[in-house]
């Protein structure tokens, strides 16, 4: 008899697992449970095109609603699962105890919130995780709306750019000394800061003493900081995500800022996998890595599907991520936690089209590209290989990337 697979979390990774299982010929019972009301959808456009336009949420769907019926996926939406029993092999969905043979946790993460007590109550404070969050924010944006964005990471900056494009007056408040501190090089971060500055976003870094000041109506009226007071109509908090590990912790799985998994995304319990943003992968050198990116959610989903099907697992692609701010495309590849010893930059930084390579000894460990998609794509597969002669010439544009990386 076919094994029954249950997937918890109907987001980016969860949707990919069920699709990859059916595409790979899995014909057993398949259940996908999620606490949002919508089938799996793309989150990256939320802070970009979806915030800019007035398109309906259905345009974000990863697959049409009919897909789940056609593929005989039992799609259970609007249900939060908090209880998993790995001995009885069941999950509690509402009043029903659903059995599984294989369980995949694809729970994503929760946006972090400011500890400020005003944050819990104010109606004009926003987070950006679901399409419902963004629809609410979108409805409040008009030319002249004063928006304070707390957090200068990718989500905060994308919201800032989209809000500015819609005519809002935007101030970004970042606590760290520079933007994008956790995720990209100083060169790219500086470029992004000047891009926002040139488009009229007030970017403040190294901000301390931030607190929200509420007016008589209970709304946040201003954000006070050591760098002055910012009057606001709406506040967006984009200060990162916490991996959703609740059901795993309750079930007694190994968890450490993410559900701990091996290279095939197996958790510490038999036949239970965890993928995407909620998973922390143990690497051969003993270090661990948790990635928050759409390509990673998809590739980990495909790998788990192959493991469940008993097929050879596809090699893991190098981590990569992209962002759109104003008209600019930023792409990054390689382990964001890699300790880069030097950066080599190629291209026209002033003109806003360049790549920067993070180097360790004779290897490229990071690639970041600003409006250079073709060269980014050509170099990505060379990460982590010893290429000393190429590294010496990276900055020299008289050599094309194709020449430099020609295979012997
Ligand atoms: C605004 C925004 C912009 C982004 N932009 C980019 C980008 O440009 N590029 C990029 O690579 N990545 C981007 N990302 C990140 C990317 O969307 C995530 O990395 C990806 O969605 C992770 O997939 P996932 O399946 O792990 O989690 P999710 O897609 O978050 O799905 C998890 C799902 O599980 C549900 N869930 C959680 N707990 C339970 C429970 N107990 N019971 C039932 N359901 C539960 C959640 O509600 C959610 O629907 C962005 C994310 C956001 C929010």
PDB file of C-alpha atoms and ligand atoms in Angstrom, residues 9-13 34-36 43-44 46-48 79-81 106-108 128-129 155 244 247 276-277 292-295 297 321-322, ligand 1:
ATOM      1  CA  UNK A   9       2.695  24.593   5.733  1.00  0.00           C
ATOM      2  CA  UNK A  10       1.069  25.513   2.410  1.00  0.00           C
ATOM      3  CA  UNK A  11       3.665  28.088   1.380  1.00  0.00           C
ATOM      4  CA  UNK A  12       6.469  28.143  -1.125  1.00  0.00           C
ATOM      5  CA  UNK A  13       8.166  24.909  -0.048  1.00  0.00           C
ATOM      6  CA  UNK A  34      -1.816  25.457   5.829  1.00  0.00           C
ATOM      7  CA  UNK A  35      -3.037  28.131   8.185  1.00  0.00           C
ATOM      8  CA  UNK A  36      -3.528  30.781   5.493  1.00  0.00           C
ATOM      9  CA  UNK A  43       5.863  35.906  -1.547  1.00  0.00           C
ATOM     10  CA  UNK A  44       8.713  37.753  -3.341  1.00  0.00           C
ATOM     11  CA  UNK A  46       4.548  41.076  -2.138  1.00  0.00           C
ATOM     12  CA  UNK A  47       7.031  43.841  -1.352  1.00  0.00           C
ATOM     13  CA  UNK A  48       7.595  44.622  -5.048  1.00  0.00           C
ATOM     14  CA  UNK A  79      -6.029  25.333   9.713  1.00  0.00           C
ATOM     15  CA  UNK A  80      -3.137  25.776  12.085  1.00  0.00           C
ATOM     16  CA  UNK A  81      -1.467  22.587  13.265  1.00  0.00           C
ATOM     17  CA  UNK A 106       7.378  23.462   5.601  1.00  0.00           C
ATOM     18  CA  UNK A 107       6.391  26.032   8.206  1.00  0.00           C
ATOM     19  CA  UNK A 108       8.412  29.073   7.109  1.00  0.00           C
ATOM     20  CA  UNK A 128       4.947  42.163   5.481  1.00  0.00           C
ATOM     21  CA  UNK A 129       4.550  38.429   5.358  1.00  0.00           C
ATOM     22  CA  UNK A 155      12.114  43.429   2.790  1.00  0.00           C
ATOM     23  CA  UNK A 244       8.462  28.644  12.838  1.00  0.00           C
ATOM     24  CA  UNK A 247       5.076  22.017  16.139  1.00  0.00           C
ATOM     25  CA  UNK A 276      12.678  25.928   3.495  1.00  0.00           C
ATOM     26  CA  UNK A 277      12.939  28.806   5.957  1.00  0.00           C
ATOM     27  CA  UNK A 292      15.488  32.345   3.902  1.00  0.00           C
ATOM     28  CA  UNK A 293      15.016  32.363   0.161  1.00  0.00           C
ATOM     29  CA  UNK A 294      12.502  31.218  -2.404  1.00  0.00           C
ATOM     30  CA  UNK A 295      15.042  29.224  -4.486  1.00  0.00           C
ATOM     31  CA  UNK A 297      12.535  26.550  -0.371  1.00  0.00           C
ATOM     32  CA  UNK A 321      18.659  35.368  -3.752  1.00  0.00           C
ATOM     33  CA  UNK A 322      17.451  38.397  -5.657  1.00  0.00           C
TER      34      UNK A 322
HETATM   35  C1  LIG B   1       7.773  40.293   1.519  1.00  0.00           C
HETATM   36  C2  LIG B   1       8.717  39.185   1.167  1.00  0.00           C
HETATM   37  C3  LIG B   1       9.573  39.321   0.094  1.00  0.00           C
HETATM   38  C4  LIG B   1      10.448  38.302  -0.235  1.00  0.00           C
HETATM   39  N1  LIG B   1      11.285  38.476  -1.315  1.00  0.00           N
HETATM   40  C5  LIG B   1      12.117  37.470  -1.672  1.00  0.00           C
HETATM   41  C6  LIG B   1      12.960  37.590  -2.820  1.00  0.00           C
HETATM   42  O1  LIG B   1      12.978  38.618  -3.508  1.00  0.00           O
HETATM   43  N2  LIG B   1      13.738  36.535  -3.148  1.00  0.00           N
HETATM   44  C7  LIG B   1      13.754  35.375  -2.427  1.00  0.00           C
HETATM   45  O2  LIG B   1      14.478  34.434  -2.755  1.00  0.00           O
HETATM   46  N3  LIG B   1      12.973  35.228  -1.324  1.00  0.00           N
HETATM   47  C8  LIG B   1      12.160  36.259  -0.924  1.00  0.00           C
HETATM   48  N4  LIG B   1      11.363  36.123   0.183  1.00  0.00           N
HETATM   49  C9  LIG B   1      11.523  34.915   1.014  1.00  0.00           C
HETATM   50  C10 LIG B   1      10.710  33.756   0.479  1.00  0.00           C
HETATM   51  O3  LIG B   1       9.398  34.148   0.206  1.00  0.00           O
HETATM   52  C11 LIG B   1      10.745  32.660   1.531  1.00  0.00           C
HETATM   53  O4  LIG B   1      12.093  32.283   1.715  1.00  0.00           O
HETATM   54  C12 LIG B   1       9.914  31.464   1.132  1.00  0.00           C
HETATM   55  O5  LIG B   1       8.557  31.809   1.029  1.00  0.00           O
HETATM   56  C13 LIG B   1      10.095  30.346   2.157  1.00  0.00           C
HETATM   57  O6  LIG B   1       9.253  29.284   1.857  1.00  0.00           O
HETATM   58  P1  LIG B   1       8.723  28.320   3.001  1.00  0.00           P
HETATM   59  O7  LIG B   1       7.866  27.306   2.349  1.00  0.00           O
HETATM   60  O8  LIG B   1       9.865  27.885   3.826  1.00  0.00           O
HETATM   61  O9  LIG B   1       7.843  29.254   3.940  1.00  0.00           O
HETATM   62  P2  LIG B   1       6.547  30.093   3.587  1.00  0.00           P
HETATM   63  O10 LIG B   1       6.451  30.409   2.135  1.00  0.00           O
HETATM   64  O11 LIG B   1       6.566  31.225   4.549  1.00  0.00           O
HETATM   65  O12 LIG B   1       5.361  29.094   3.945  1.00  0.00           O
HETATM   66  C14 LIG B   1       5.118  28.606   5.228  1.00  0.00           C
HETATM   67  C15 LIG B   1       3.631  28.448   5.393  1.00  0.00           C
HETATM   68  O13 LIG B   1       3.356  27.655   6.543  1.00  0.00           O
HETATM   69  C16 LIG B   1       2.284  28.224   7.257  1.00  0.00           C
HETATM   70  N5  LIG B   1       2.350  27.742   8.645  1.00  0.00           N
HETATM   71  C17 LIG B   1       3.259  28.088   9.595  1.00  0.00           C
HETATM   72  N6  LIG B   1       3.010  27.432  10.745  1.00  0.00           N
HETATM   73  C18 LIG B   1       1.929  26.645  10.530  1.00  0.00           C
HETATM   74  C19 LIG B   1       1.217  25.721  11.336  1.00  0.00           C
HETATM   75  N7  LIG B   1       1.569  25.480  12.604  1.00  0.00           N
HETATM   76  N8  LIG B   1       0.153  25.092  10.794  1.00  0.00           N
HETATM   77  C20 LIG B   1      -0.199  25.321   9.508  1.00  0.00           C
HETATM   78  N9  LIG B   1       0.453  26.183   8.691  1.00  0.00           N
HETATM   79  C21 LIG B   1       1.504  26.829   9.193  1.00  0.00           C
HETATM   80  C22 LIG B   1       2.548  29.705   7.095  1.00  0.00           C
HETATM   81  O14 LIG B   1       1.420  30.495   7.391  1.00  0.00           O
HETATM   82  C23 LIG B   1       2.921  29.768   5.613  1.00  0.00           C
HETATM   83  O15 LIG B   1       1.793  29.840   4.799  1.00  0.00           O
HETATM   84  C24 LIG B   1      10.477  37.126   0.535  1.00  0.00           C
HETATM   85  C25 LIG B   1       9.610  36.980   1.629  1.00  0.00           C
HETATM   86  C26 LIG B   1       8.746  38.000   1.946  1.00  0.00           C
HETATM   87  C27 LIG B   1       7.823  37.842   3.137  1.00  0.00           C
END
